[in-house]
DNA sequence: AATTATATGTGACACGGTGTCATGTGTCAA
DNA sequence: TTGACACATGACACCGTGTCACATATAATT
């Protein structure tokens, strides 16, 4: 987490630093980004940077969590909008995110997202979901999950417990992320990736076994 | 890819270098590993390293591809063993891999795998699957997929095209990887992660929608 | 006003890792 | 003997990081 000092900074200076960081993290992945570039861009001395952040990752994950919080909010409001329909709201989330990336003229958000998804790993993914280090963020996300699962309408779903719902959400998330990755990797364009995602949702809904004898 | 020079090396020297690299990549992720450590361990001068490899990543992905090839072979032989049953063979693949990691006394393979999975990203995942840079490896993997899909018995599966089978495999892969990650992240122990994986397979098989009216 | 405490700013520097390059060595063929 | 080629080597320039001693500002205390 950024230090108290960072939050005491005048708003403009703070925003200026964040903007510079966003530009750098749009240009390069966390691993390839350099503090040197950020402080040059933001015109702050090296020593100051370390007064605000532990290191590069500290700043990165702070920015990432801000974006993630907005995404969680959107997921929640879509779930509510669609009366708790998990599949429909997930699909709209995917579509609208994709649409936002594609029509991002400046390209800053898109490039940032590209670097996130193409370098997505456990630490990043679970920062999007469950921050391991920061207890406050962790609790925030836990709460989101509780609320989110409360909003989901399970009456149309073929699941029989909270546990199964959690696993379904886990599967959906994995598919969602995979498709974002394929989009950013250039493996599929907007139309293809939308088609793929929808197809995969249909497979999930439909079920993959014809012989139903295995059901318990 | 390693250079011709590397492959011309006497076998022992080559293996020695690979061993040292494996130790380093077991200790640290690709990003955190250092060439300095590898050459110190392998007792070769710095210049020689660059005679064999373009950089750290070149060596890393070479080693990774060797491991991946073995995994693909195992997936294939399990698919054959189970008469093309995609779910059963995937489950056995997961179980046996997990078992191997847990009973890896030396721990070298486990730690290497841990670094792979916890730092899994697009580039690594698709090296496990589809090498973007190297045409030879790419073709090798393409061929694997063709063969693998040929072996899968679709008669018990509720899918209606090659495309759907490909997507199903894609979903299964995502779930497989997610569970490995959760295991290595310590979020679940062997029993839990096995339980989770099996449950998720059941959800897939069963299908998630009760109202079947949406089926086309 | 003088003093002390506390918070913040600053950039030179030591450290460690990377990739290169000039030079050295070995081998084989003409 | 000479030249051509493949390979070996480690010193070195370069770059980014994180730290630290010192500077400055602001508020609180005497």
Tab-separated table of C-alpha atoms (C1' of nucleotides) in Angstrom:
chain	number	residue	atom	x	y	z
A	1	UNK	CA	0.000	0.000	0.000
A	2	UNK	CA	1.099	3.574	-0.614
A	3	UNK	CA	2.274	5.338	2.517
A	4	UNK	CA	0.367	7.924	4.530
A	5	UNK	CA	2.714	10.474	3.016
A	6	UNK	CA	1.410	9.689	-0.422
A	7	UNK	CA	-2.187	10.310	0.625
A	8	UNK	CA	-1.168	13.567	2.295
A	9	UNK	CA	0.112	14.842	-1.018
A	10	UNK	CA	-1.807	17.667	-2.725
A	11	UNK	CA	-4.346	16.102	-5.053
A	12	UNK	CA	-2.818	17.393	-8.242
A	13	UNK	CA	0.645	16.074	-7.491
A	14	UNK	CA	-0.776	12.735	-6.498
A	15	UNK	CA	-2.840	12.463	-9.647
A	16	UNK	CA	0.130	13.520	-11.741
A	17	UNK	CA	2.153	10.631	-10.347
A	18	UNK	CA	-0.667	8.159	-10.900
A	19	UNK	CA	-1.068	9.387	-14.474
A	20	UNK	CA	2.609	8.927	-15.178
A	21	UNK	CA	2.483	5.450	-13.689
A	22	UNK	CA	-0.529	4.562	-15.822
A	23	UNK	CA	1.341	5.660	-18.920
A	24	UNK	CA	4.304	3.511	-17.972
A	25	UNK	CA	2.153	0.492	-17.126
A	26	UNK	CA	0.361	0.961	-20.427
A	27	UNK	CA	3.683	0.924	-22.222
A	28	UNK	CA	5.104	-2.087	-20.423
A	29	UNK	CA	4.217	-4.937	-18.108
A	30	UNK	CA	4.915	-4.748	-14.413
A	31	UNK	CA	8.161	-6.605	-14.966
A	32	UNK	CA	9.329	-4.376	-17.802
A	33	UNK	CA	8.130	-1.046	-16.489
A	34	UNK	CA	10.742	1.073	-14.784
A	35	UNK	CA	10.527	3.458	-11.870
A	36	UNK	CA	13.071	5.579	-13.721
A	37	UNK	CA	10.529	6.260	-16.477
A	38	UNK	CA	7.730	7.028	-14.086
A	39	UNK	CA	9.635	9.576	-12.039
A	40	UNK	CA	11.080	11.197	-15.153
A	41	UNK	CA	7.583	11.532	-16.578
A	42	UNK	CA	6.089	12.767	-13.317
A	43	UNK	CA	9.069	15.031	-12.613
A	44	UNK	CA	9.627	13.853	-9.080
A	45	UNK	CA	12.962	12.861	-7.595
A	46	UNK	CA	13.844	9.270	-7.031
A	47	UNK	CA	13.897	9.561	-3.268
A	48	UNK	CA	10.340	10.848	-3.204
A	49	UNK	CA	9.053	7.822	-5.030
A	50	UNK	CA	10.322	5.585	-2.275
A	51	UNK	CA	8.721	7.885	0.258
A	52	UNK	CA	5.351	7.041	-1.277
A	53	UNK	CA	5.711	3.426	-2.342
A	54	UNK	CA	7.594	0.393	-1.247
A	55	UNK	CA	8.505	-0.425	-4.807
A	56	UNK	CA	7.159	-0.649	-8.347
A	57	UNK	CA	4.742	-3.451	-7.484
A	58	UNK	CA	3.253	-1.490	-4.610
A	59	UNK	CA	2.244	1.316	-6.961
A	60	UNK	CA	1.117	-1.128	-9.632
A	61	UNK	CA	-1.184	-3.085	-7.369
A	62	UNK	CA	-2.619	0.093	-5.891
A	63	UNK	CA	-3.638	1.261	-9.357
A	64	UNK	CA	-4.846	-2.194	-10.288
A	65	UNK	CA	-7.068	-2.434	-7.236
A	66	UNK	CA	-8.707	0.884	-8.126
A	67	UNK	CA	-9.590	-0.450	-11.557
A	68	UNK	CA	-10.708	-3.760	-10.137
A	69	UNK	CA	-13.037	-2.124	-7.678
A	70	UNK	CA	-14.788	-0.416	-10.583
A	71	UNK	CA	-15.113	-3.735	-12.402
A	72	UNK	CA	-16.612	-5.410	-9.369
A	73	UNK	CA	-19.140	-2.624	-9.100
A	74	UNK	CA	-20.093	-3.095	-12.715
A	75	UNK	CA	-20.463	-6.858	-12.304
A	76	UNK	CA	-22.709	-6.287	-9.337
A	77	UNK	CA	-24.911	-3.719	-11.026
A	78	UNK	CA	-25.250	-5.932	-14.105
A	79	UNK	CA	-26.254	-8.862	-11.945
A	80	UNK	CA	-28.937	-6.700	-10.376
A	81	UNK	CA	-30.019	-5.294	-13.731
A	82	UNK	CA	-30.579	-8.810	-15.060
A	83	UNK	CA	-32.474	-9.988	-11.974
A	84	UNK	CA	-29.640	-12.222	-10.810
A	85	UNK	CA	-29.123	-13.986	-14.118
A	86	UNK	CA	-25.499	-15.066	-13.817
A	87	UNK	CA	-24.986	-16.038	-17.429
A	88	UNK	CA	-26.673	-13.060	-19.027
A	89	UNK	CA	-24.967	-10.556	-16.754
A	90	UNK	CA	-21.587	-12.208	-17.287
A	91	UNK	CA	-22.118	-12.020	-21.021
A	92	UNK	CA	-23.005	-8.355	-20.866
A	93	UNK	CA	-20.007	-7.665	-18.685
A	94	UNK	CA	-17.758	-9.320	-21.227
A	95	UNK	CA	-19.354	-7.542	-24.156
A	96	UNK	CA	-19.312	-4.098	-22.623
A	97	UNK	CA	-15.727	-4.443	-21.436
A	98	UNK	CA	-14.641	-5.554	-24.866
A	99	UNK	CA	-16.549	-2.714	-26.437
A	100	UNK	CA	-14.911	-0.222	-24.110
A	101	UNK	CA	-11.448	-1.486	-24.988
A	102	UNK	CA	-12.089	-1.358	-28.693
A	103	UNK	CA	-13.513	2.140	-28.695
A	104	UNK	CA	-10.929	3.533	-26.347
A	105	UNK	CA	-9.549	6.165	-28.697
A	106	UNK	CA	-6.723	7.317	-26.458
A	107	UNK	CA	-5.817	3.686	-25.991
A	108	UNK	CA	-4.433	4.170	-22.495
A	109	UNK	CA	-6.965	1.928	-20.818
A	110	UNK	CA	-6.762	-0.638	-23.566
A	111	UNK	CA	-2.988	-0.845	-23.411
A	112	UNK	CA	-3.053	-1.049	-19.651
A	113	UNK	CA	-5.578	-3.844	-19.860
A	114	UNK	CA	-3.526	-5.591	-22.520
A	115	UNK	CA	-0.496	-5.596	-20.239
A	116	UNK	CA	-2.629	-6.864	-17.407
A	117	UNK	CA	-4.163	-9.726	-19.334
A	118	UNK	CA	-1.127	-10.850	-21.279
A	119	UNK	CA	0.853	-10.901	-18.066
A	120	UNK	CA	-1.966	-12.158	-15.924
A	121	UNK	CA	-0.728	-14.494	-13.259
A	122	UNK	CA	-1.837	-15.711	-9.884
A	123	UNK	CA	-0.818	-12.590	-8.051
A	124	UNK	CA	-2.508	-10.277	-10.518
A	125	UNK	CA	-5.613	-12.394	-10.952
A	126	UNK	CA	-6.226	-12.677	-7.273
A	127	UNK	CA	-5.623	-8.996	-6.829
A	128	UNK	CA	-8.544	-8.684	-9.172
A	129	UNK	CA	-10.319	-11.045	-6.843
A	130	UNK	CA	-8.696	-11.669	-3.503
A	131	UNK	CA	-5.793	-9.630	-2.278
A	132	UNK	CA	-3.567	-11.884	-0.252
A	133	UNK	CA	-1.454	-9.258	1.438
A	134	UNK	CA	-3.787	-6.409	2.225
A	135	UNK	CA	-6.437	-7.348	4.813
A	136	UNK	CA	-8.613	-4.340	4.030
A	137	UNK	CA	-8.792	-5.091	0.330
A	138	UNK	CA	-9.227	-8.759	1.138
A	139	UNK	CA	-12.243	-8.049	3.277
A	140	UNK	CA	-13.623	-5.660	0.647
A	141	UNK	CA	-13.472	-8.419	-1.937
A	142	UNK	CA	-14.845	-11.061	0.415
A	143	UNK	CA	-17.775	-8.780	1.019
A	144	UNK	CA	-18.258	-8.315	-2.692
A	145	UNK	CA	-18.436	-12.065	-3.140
A	146	UNK	CA	-20.945	-12.480	-0.364
A	147	UNK	CA	-23.130	-9.745	-1.839
A	148	UNK	CA	-22.693	-10.968	-5.377
A	149	UNK	CA	-23.658	-14.516	-4.536
A	150	UNK	CA	-26.639	-13.156	-2.678
A	151	UNK	CA	-27.809	-11.329	-5.771
A	152	UNK	CA	-27.498	-14.309	-8.081
A	153	UNK	CA	-30.781	-16.052	-8.758
A	154	UNK	CA	-30.139	-19.780	-8.496
A	155	UNK	CA	-33.697	-20.835	-9.267
A	156	UNK	CA	-32.954	-21.283	-12.979
A	157	UNK	CA	-29.609	-22.933	-12.322
A	158	UNK	CA	-28.922	-26.606	-12.008
A	159	UNK	CA	-26.903	-26.273	-8.818
A	160	UNK	CA	-27.682	-27.499	-5.356
A	161	UNK	CA	-25.497	-25.615	-2.905
A	162	UNK	CA	-23.542	-22.466	-2.209
A	163	UNK	CA	-20.384	-24.439	-2.867
A	164	UNK	CA	-21.521	-25.334	-6.360
A	165	UNK	CA	-22.399	-21.730	-7.077
A	166	UNK	CA	-18.930	-20.658	-6.011
A	167	UNK	CA	-17.385	-23.191	-8.341
A	168	UNK	CA	-19.601	-22.086	-11.178
A	169	UNK	CA	-18.483	-18.502	-10.662
A	170	UNK	CA	-14.887	-19.706	-10.591
A	171	UNK	CA	-15.362	-21.473	-13.912
A	172	UNK	CA	-17.058	-18.466	-15.465
A	173	UNK	CA	-14.244	-16.218	-14.324
A	174	UNK	CA	-11.644	-18.507	-15.851
A	175	UNK	CA	-13.492	-18.509	-19.171
A	176	UNK	CA	-13.950	-14.758	-19.080
A	177	UNK	CA	-10.270	-14.154	-18.501
A	178	UNK	CA	-9.219	-16.682	-21.146
A	179	UNK	CA	-11.270	-14.874	-23.738
A	180	UNK	CA	-9.895	-11.469	-22.803
A	181	UNK	CA	-6.428	-12.926	-23.125
A	182	UNK	CA	-7.143	-14.368	-26.541
A	183	UNK	CA	-8.499	-11.033	-27.640
A	184	UNK	CA	-5.459	-9.100	-26.466
A	185	UNK	CA	-3.107	-11.712	-27.844
A	186	UNK	CA	-4.659	-11.077	-31.239
A	187	UNK	CA	-5.752	-14.687	-31.569
A	188	UNK	CA	-9.293	-13.592	-32.268
A	189	UNK	CA	-10.935	-10.305	-33.189
A	190	UNK	CA	-13.944	-8.771	-31.488
A	191	UNK	CA	-16.516	-10.814	-33.401
A	192	UNK	CA	-14.691	-14.093	-32.977
A	193	UNK	CA	-14.036	-13.666	-29.313
A	194	UNK	CA	-17.661	-12.726	-28.679
A	195	UNK	CA	-18.746	-15.788	-30.597
A	196	UNK	CA	-16.347	-17.968	-28.644
A	197	UNK	CA	-17.428	-16.651	-25.294
A	198	UNK	CA	-21.109	-17.112	-26.059
A	199	UNK	CA	-20.484	-20.607	-27.356
A	200	UNK	CA	-18.630	-21.527	-24.208
A	201	UNK	CA	-21.438	-20.213	-22.046
A	202	UNK	CA	-23.871	-22.339	-24.052
A	203	UNK	CA	-21.723	-25.418	-23.499
A	204	UNK	CA	-21.756	-24.730	-19.787
A	205	UNK	CA	-25.491	-24.225	-19.639
A	206	UNK	CA	-26.270	-27.211	-21.751
A	207	UNK	CA	-23.941	-29.663	-20.061
A	208	UNK	CA	-21.500	-31.942	-21.735
A	209	UNK	CA	-22.693	-35.430	-21.010
A	210	UNK	CA	-25.470	-37.043	-22.951
A	211	UNK	CA	-25.650	-40.104	-20.738
A	212	UNK	CA	-27.299	-38.715	-17.621
A	213	UNK	CA	-26.787	-41.902	-15.648
A	214	UNK	CA	-23.850	-40.455	-13.716
A	215	UNK	CA	-25.968	-37.843	-11.921
A	216	UNK	CA	-26.231	-38.487	-8.226
B	1	UNK	CA	15.804	-21.494	-29.328
B	2	UNK	CA	19.268	-22.492	-28.155
B	3	UNK	CA	21.925	-22.087	-30.826
B	4	UNK	CA	23.508	-24.831	-32.889
B	5	UNK	CA	26.590	-24.347	-30.734
B	6	UNK	CA	24.633	-25.422	-27.680
B	7	UNK	CA	23.570	-28.649	-29.288
B	8	UNK	CA	27.139	-29.312	-30.419
B	9	UNK	CA	28.278	-29.248	-26.803
B	10	UNK	CA	29.400	-32.500	-25.186
B	11	UNK	CA	26.382	-34.076	-23.552
B	12	UNK	CA	27.645	-33.795	-20.021
B	13	UNK	CA	28.399	-30.106	-20.241
B	14	UNK	CA	25.031	-29.466	-21.812
B	15	UNK	CA	23.203	-31.409	-19.123
B	16	UNK	CA	25.186	-29.659	-16.445
B	17	UNK	CA	24.008	-26.310	-17.716
B	18	UNK	CA	20.406	-27.466	-17.954
B	19	UNK	CA	20.599	-28.820	-14.409
B	20	UNK	CA	21.912	-25.539	-13.084
B	21	UNK	CA	19.175	-23.690	-14.925
B	22	UNK	CA	16.540	-25.998	-13.488
B	23	UNK	CA	17.840	-25.316	-10.001
B	24	UNK	CA	17.649	-21.583	-10.597
B	25	UNK	CA	14.184	-21.740	-12.132
B	26	UNK	CA	13.076	-23.853	-9.190
B	27	UNK	CA	14.376	-21.211	-6.825
B	28	UNK	CA	12.852	-18.245	-8.639
B	29	UNK	CA	10.422	-17.270	-11.345
B	30	UNK	CA	11.597	-16.407	-14.825
B	31	UNK	CA	11.543	-12.740	-13.880
B	32	UNK	CA	13.506	-13.216	-10.667
B	33	UNK	CA	15.972	-15.828	-11.833
B	34	UNK	CA	19.394	-14.545	-12.803
B	35	UNK	CA	21.832	-15.649	-15.433
B	36	UNK	CA	24.561	-14.790	-12.956
B	37	UNK	CA	23.362	-17.571	-10.647
B	38	UNK	CA	23.056	-20.110	-13.415
B	39	UNK	CA	26.542	-19.614	-14.802
B	40	UNK	CA	28.062	-19.533	-11.335
B	41	UNK	CA	26.336	-22.835	-10.542
B	42	UNK	CA	27.238	-24.398	-13.870
B	43	UNK	CA	30.772	-22.968	-13.796
B	44	UNK	CA	30.672	-21.541	-17.272
B	45	UNK	CA	31.797	-18.063	-18.220
B	46	UNK	CA	29.263	-15.370	-18.975
B	47	UNK	CA	30.210	-15.081	-22.624
B	48	UNK	CA	29.550	-18.761	-23.203
B	49	UNK	CA	26.015	-18.466	-21.958
B	50	UNK	CA	25.262	-15.938	-24.645
B	51	UNK	CA	26.854	-18.199	-27.188
B	52	UNK	CA	24.196	-20.795	-26.383
B	53	UNK	CA	21.133	-18.724	-25.636
B	54	UNK	CA	19.691	-15.422	-26.671
B	55	UNK	CA	18.817	-14.608	-23.105
B	56	UNK	CA	17.316	-15.986	-19.913
B	57	UNK	CA	13.880	-16.484	-21.482
B	58	UNK	CA	15.345	-18.467	-24.368
B	59	UNK	CA	16.774	-21.031	-21.964
B	60	UNK	CA	13.656	-20.992	-19.799
B	61	UNK	CA	11.275	-21.696	-22.635
B	62	UNK	CA	13.523	-24.391	-24.012
B	63	UNK	CA	13.375	-26.234	-20.709
B	64	UNK	CA	9.666	-25.576	-20.364
B	65	UNK	CA	8.935	-26.997	-23.782
B	66	UNK	CA	10.766	-30.198	-22.884
B	67	UNK	CA	8.581	-30.633	-19.834
B	68	UNK	CA	5.470	-29.706	-21.778
B	69	UNK	CA	6.175	-32.282	-24.437
B	70	UNK	CA	6.224	-34.951	-21.753
B	71	UNK	CA	2.907	-33.717	-20.381
B	72	UNK	CA	1.308	-33.795	-23.798
B	73	UNK	CA	2.499	-37.360	-24.235
B	74	UNK	CA	0.954	-38.316	-20.942
B	75	UNK	CA	-2.352	-36.651	-21.809
B	76	UNK	CA	-2.407	-38.521	-25.060
B	77	UNK	CA	-1.648	-41.901	-23.547
B	78	UNK	CA	-4.257	-41.368	-20.844
B	79	UNK	CA	-6.852	-40.480	-23.464
B	80	UNK	CA	-6.028	-43.712	-25.258
B	81	UNK	CA	-6.011	-45.716	-22.024
B	82	UNK	CA	-9.518	-44.505	-21.214
B	83	UNK	CA	-10.868	-45.180	-24.706
B	84	UNK	CA	-11.147	-41.501	-25.564
B	85	UNK	CA	-13.006	-40.487	-22.411
B	86	UNK	CA	-12.089	-36.807	-22.146
B	87	UNK	CA	-13.329	-36.271	-18.608
B	88	UNK	CA	-11.929	-39.405	-17.066
B	89	UNK	CA	-8.561	-39.014	-18.688
B	90	UNK	CA	-8.368	-35.344	-17.706
B	91	UNK	CA	-9.163	-36.281	-14.151
B	92	UNK	CA	-6.475	-38.938	-14.080
B	93	UNK	CA	-4.008	-36.508	-15.584
B	94	UNK	CA	-4.760	-34.016	-12.847
B	95	UNK	CA	-4.581	-36.591	-10.094
B	96	UNK	CA	-1.365	-38.181	-11.226
B	97	UNK	CA	0.338	-34.819	-11.748
B	98	UNK	CA	-0.699	-33.689	-8.311
B	99	UNK	CA	0.466	-36.946	-6.826
B	100	UNK	CA	3.822	-36.600	-8.533
B	101	UNK	CA	4.310	-33.097	-7.160
B	102	UNK	CA	3.404	-34.097	-3.638
B	103	UNK	CA	5.670	-37.105	-3.544
B	104	UNK	CA	8.578	-35.385	-5.212
B	105	UNK	CA	11.063	-35.823	-2.391
B	106	UNK	CA	13.844	-33.781	-3.927
B	107	UNK	CA	11.307	-31.088	-4.607
B	108	UNK	CA	13.046	-29.793	-7.704
B	109	UNK	CA	10.193	-30.610	-10.041
B	110	UNK	CA	7.611	-29.381	-7.606
B	111	UNK	CA	9.333	-26.065	-7.072
B	112	UNK	CA	9.821	-25.616	-10.788
B	113	UNK	CA	6.151	-26.341	-11.350
B	114	UNK	CA	5.199	-23.976	-8.546
B	115	UNK	CA	7.119	-21.160	-10.209
B	116	UNK	CA	5.505	-22.016	-13.503
B	117	UNK	CA	1.956	-22.057	-12.208
B	118	UNK	CA	2.141	-19.106	-9.855
B	119	UNK	CA	3.676	-17.053	-12.636
B	120	UNK	CA	1.621	-18.575	-15.391
B	121	UNK	CA	0.742	-16.026	-18.019
B	122	UNK	CA	-0.215	-15.989	-21.637
B	123	UNK	CA	3.282	-16.543	-22.917
B	124	UNK	CA	3.948	-19.438	-20.568
B	125	UNK	CA	0.530	-21.015	-20.934
B	126	UNK	CA	0.686	-21.008	-24.682
B	127	UNK	CA	4.190	-22.350	-24.596
B	128	UNK	CA	2.575	-25.246	-22.833
B	129	UNK	CA	0.164	-25.295	-25.713
B	130	UNK	CA	1.009	-23.212	-28.716
B	131	UNK	CA	4.431	-21.651	-29.121
B	132	UNK	CA	3.998	-18.363	-30.901
B	133	UNK	CA	7.574	-17.779	-31.920
B	134	UNK	CA	8.981	-21.144	-32.838
B	135	UNK	CA	7.358	-22.627	-35.967
B	136	UNK	CA	8.664	-26.118	-35.280
B	137	UNK	CA	7.254	-26.271	-31.777
B	138	UNK	CA	4.082	-24.645	-33.035
B	139	UNK	CA	3.613	-27.356	-35.594
B	140	UNK	CA	4.454	-30.033	-33.044
B	141	UNK	CA	1.699	-28.763	-30.788
B	142	UNK	CA	-0.780	-28.312	-33.612
B	143	UNK	CA	-0.178	-31.918	-34.507
B	144	UNK	CA	-0.711	-32.979	-30.928
B	145	UNK	CA	-4.061	-31.242	-30.927
B	146	UNK	CA	-5.128	-32.860	-34.157
B	147	UNK	CA	-4.177	-36.281	-32.822
B	148	UNK	CA	-5.645	-35.668	-29.413
B	149	UNK	CA	-8.984	-34.562	-30.801
B	150	UNK	CA	-8.948	-37.588	-33.031
B	151	UNK	CA	-8.543	-39.876	-30.045
B	152	UNK	CA	-11.358	-38.302	-28.021
B	153	UNK	CA	-14.573	-40.264	-28.171
B	154	UNK	CA	-17.376	-37.764	-28.694
B	155	UNK	CA	-20.159	-40.300	-28.706
B	156	UNK	CA	-20.887	-39.843	-25.014
B	157	UNK	CA	-20.496	-36.100	-25.184
B	158	UNK	CA	-23.227	-33.581	-25.765
B	159	UNK	CA	-21.352	-31.697	-28.455
B	160	UNK	CA	-22.128	-31.358	-32.109
B	161	UNK	CA	-19.010	-30.200	-33.903
B	162	UNK	CA	-15.239	-30.097	-33.903
B	163	UNK	CA	-15.489	-26.479	-32.857
B	164	UNK	CA	-17.452	-27.346	-29.765
B	165	UNK	CA	-14.965	-30.037	-28.847
B	166	UNK	CA	-12.133	-27.528	-29.126
B	167	UNK	CA	-13.956	-25.151	-26.818
B	168	UNK	CA	-14.641	-27.902	-24.359
B	169	UNK	CA	-10.962	-28.750	-24.267
B	170	UNK	CA	-10.197	-25.086	-23.797
B	171	UNK	CA	-12.538	-24.916	-20.819
B	172	UNK	CA	-11.117	-28.076	-19.302
B	173	UNK	CA	-7.603	-26.731	-19.662
B	174	UNK	CA	-8.562	-23.504	-17.920
B	175	UNK	CA	-10.082	-25.416	-15.022
B	176	UNK	CA	-7.104	-27.737	-14.797
B	177	UNK	CA	-4.675	-24.860	-14.622
B	178	UNK	CA	-6.781	-22.939	-12.114
B	179	UNK	CA	-6.746	-25.883	-9.769
B	180	UNK	CA	-3.011	-26.391	-10.065
B	181	UNK	CA	-2.587	-22.725	-9.264
B	182	UNK	CA	-4.799	-22.942	-6.210
B	183	UNK	CA	-2.847	-25.937	-5.040
B	184	UNK	CA	0.510	-24.244	-5.410
B	185	UNK	CA	-0.793	-21.038	-3.907
B	186	UNK	CA	-1.659	-23.037	-0.818
B	187	UNK	CA	-5.320	-22.143	-1.065
B	188	UNK	CA	-6.274	-25.776	-0.940
B	189	UNK	CA	-4.470	-28.950	-0.005
B	190	UNK	CA	-4.332	-32.138	-2.058
B	191	UNK	CA	-7.689	-33.461	-0.873
B	192	UNK	CA	-9.504	-30.177	-1.308
B	193	UNK	CA	-8.120	-29.458	-4.725
B	194	UNK	CA	-9.000	-32.960	-5.907
B	195	UNK	CA	-12.493	-32.509	-4.554
B	196	UNK	CA	-12.808	-29.120	-6.259
B	197	UNK	CA	-11.587	-30.370	-9.587
B	198	UNK	CA	-13.937	-33.333	-9.580
B	199	UNK	CA	-16.843	-31.158	-8.563
B	200	UNK	CA	-16.128	-28.752	-11.378
B	201	UNK	CA	-15.984	-31.596	-13.882
B	202	UNK	CA	-19.354	-32.778	-12.606
B	203	UNK	CA	-20.821	-29.294	-13.061
B	204	UNK	CA	-19.551	-29.283	-16.620
B	205	UNK	CA	-20.932	-32.706	-17.405
B	206	UNK	CA	-24.260	-32.059	-15.803
B	207	UNK	CA	-24.877	-28.610	-17.290
B	208	UNK	CA	-25.921	-25.535	-15.429
B	209	UNK	CA	-29.364	-24.688	-16.735
B	210	UNK	CA	-32.473	-26.424	-15.524
B	211	UNK	CA	-34.756	-24.726	-18.026
B	212	UNK	CA	-33.829	-26.490	-21.233
B	213	UNK	CA	-35.912	-24.206	-23.406
B	214	UNK	CA	-32.881	-22.235	-24.602
B	215	UNK	CA	-31.388	-25.173	-26.451
B	216	UNK	CA	-31.348	-24.621	-30.172
C	1	DA	C1'	12.206	34.574	18.962
C	2	DA	C1'	14.454	30.545	19.654
C	3	DT	C1'	14.208	25.786	19.951
C	4	DT	C1'	12.668	21.326	19.169
C	5	DA	C1'	10.013	17.867	16.906
C	6	DT	C1'	8.024	15.915	13.015
C	7	DA	C1'	7.131	15.318	8.260
C	8	DT	C1'	8.787	15.537	3.773
C	9	DG	C1'	12.126	16.437	-0.196
C	10	DT	C1'	16.352	15.277	-2.671
C	11	DG	C1'	19.957	13.289	-5.563
C	12	DA	C1'	24.462	11.040	-5.273
C	13	DC	C1'	25.875	6.584	-4.774
C	14	DA	C1'	26.731	1.604	-4.092
C	15	DC	C1'	25.143	-2.511	-5.720
C	16	DG	C1'	23.892	-6.072	-8.797
C	17	DG	C1'	22.468	-7.861	-13.186
C	18	DT	C1'	22.647	-7.688	-18.368
C	19	DG	C1'	24.509	-8.060	-22.902
C	20	DT	C1'	28.613	-7.037	-25.780
C	21	DC	C1'	32.991	-7.211	-27.656
C	22	DA	C1'	37.847	-7.651	-28.406
C	23	DT	C1'	40.779	-11.081	-27.931
C	24	DG	C1'	42.267	-15.865	-27.216
C	25	DT	C1'	42.194	-20.867	-28.329
C	26	DG	C1'	41.456	-25.016	-31.021
C	27	DT	C1'	40.721	-27.568	-35.312
C	28	DC	C1'	40.700	-28.606	-39.956
C	29	DA	C1'	41.564	-28.035	-44.834
C	30	DA	C1'	44.253	-25.999	-48.616
D	1	DT	C1'	52.197	-22.025	-43.149
D	2	DT	C1'	48.188	-19.845	-43.809
D	3	DG	C1'	43.447	-18.908	-43.655
D	4	DA	C1'	38.858	-20.009	-42.330
D	5	DC	C1'	35.762	-21.300	-39.074
D	6	DA	C1'	33.730	-22.569	-34.534
D	7	DC	C1'	33.953	-21.747	-29.913
D	8	DA	C1'	35.695	-19.700	-25.213
D	9	DT	C1'	36.408	-15.984	-22.159
D	10	DG	C1'	35.994	-12.201	-18.818
D	11	DA	C1'	36.447	-7.213	-18.616
D	12	DC	C1'	33.492	-3.609	-19.370
D	13	DA	C1'	29.846	-0.209	-20.338
D	14	DC	C1'	25.274	0.335	-19.361
D	15	DC	C1'	21.061	0.583	-16.759
D	16	DG	C1'	17.763	0.223	-13.037
D	17	DT	C1'	17.143	-0.275	-8.059
D	18	DG	C1'	16.913	1.001	-3.300
D	19	DT	C1'	19.288	3.623	0.353
D	20	DC	C1'	21.092	7.185	3.008
D	21	DA	C1'	22.914	11.439	4.669
D	22	DC	C1'	21.583	15.776	4.368
D	23	DA	C1'	18.305	19.690	3.223
D	24	DT	C1'	13.972	21.977	3.827
D	25	DA	C1'	9.388	23.029	5.556
D	26	DT	C1'	5.852	23.326	8.990
D	27	DA	C1'	3.993	23.047	13.388
D	28	DA	C1'	4.419	22.790	18.408
D	29	DT	C1'	6.814	24.217	22.653
D	30	DT	C1'	9.480	27.020	25.578
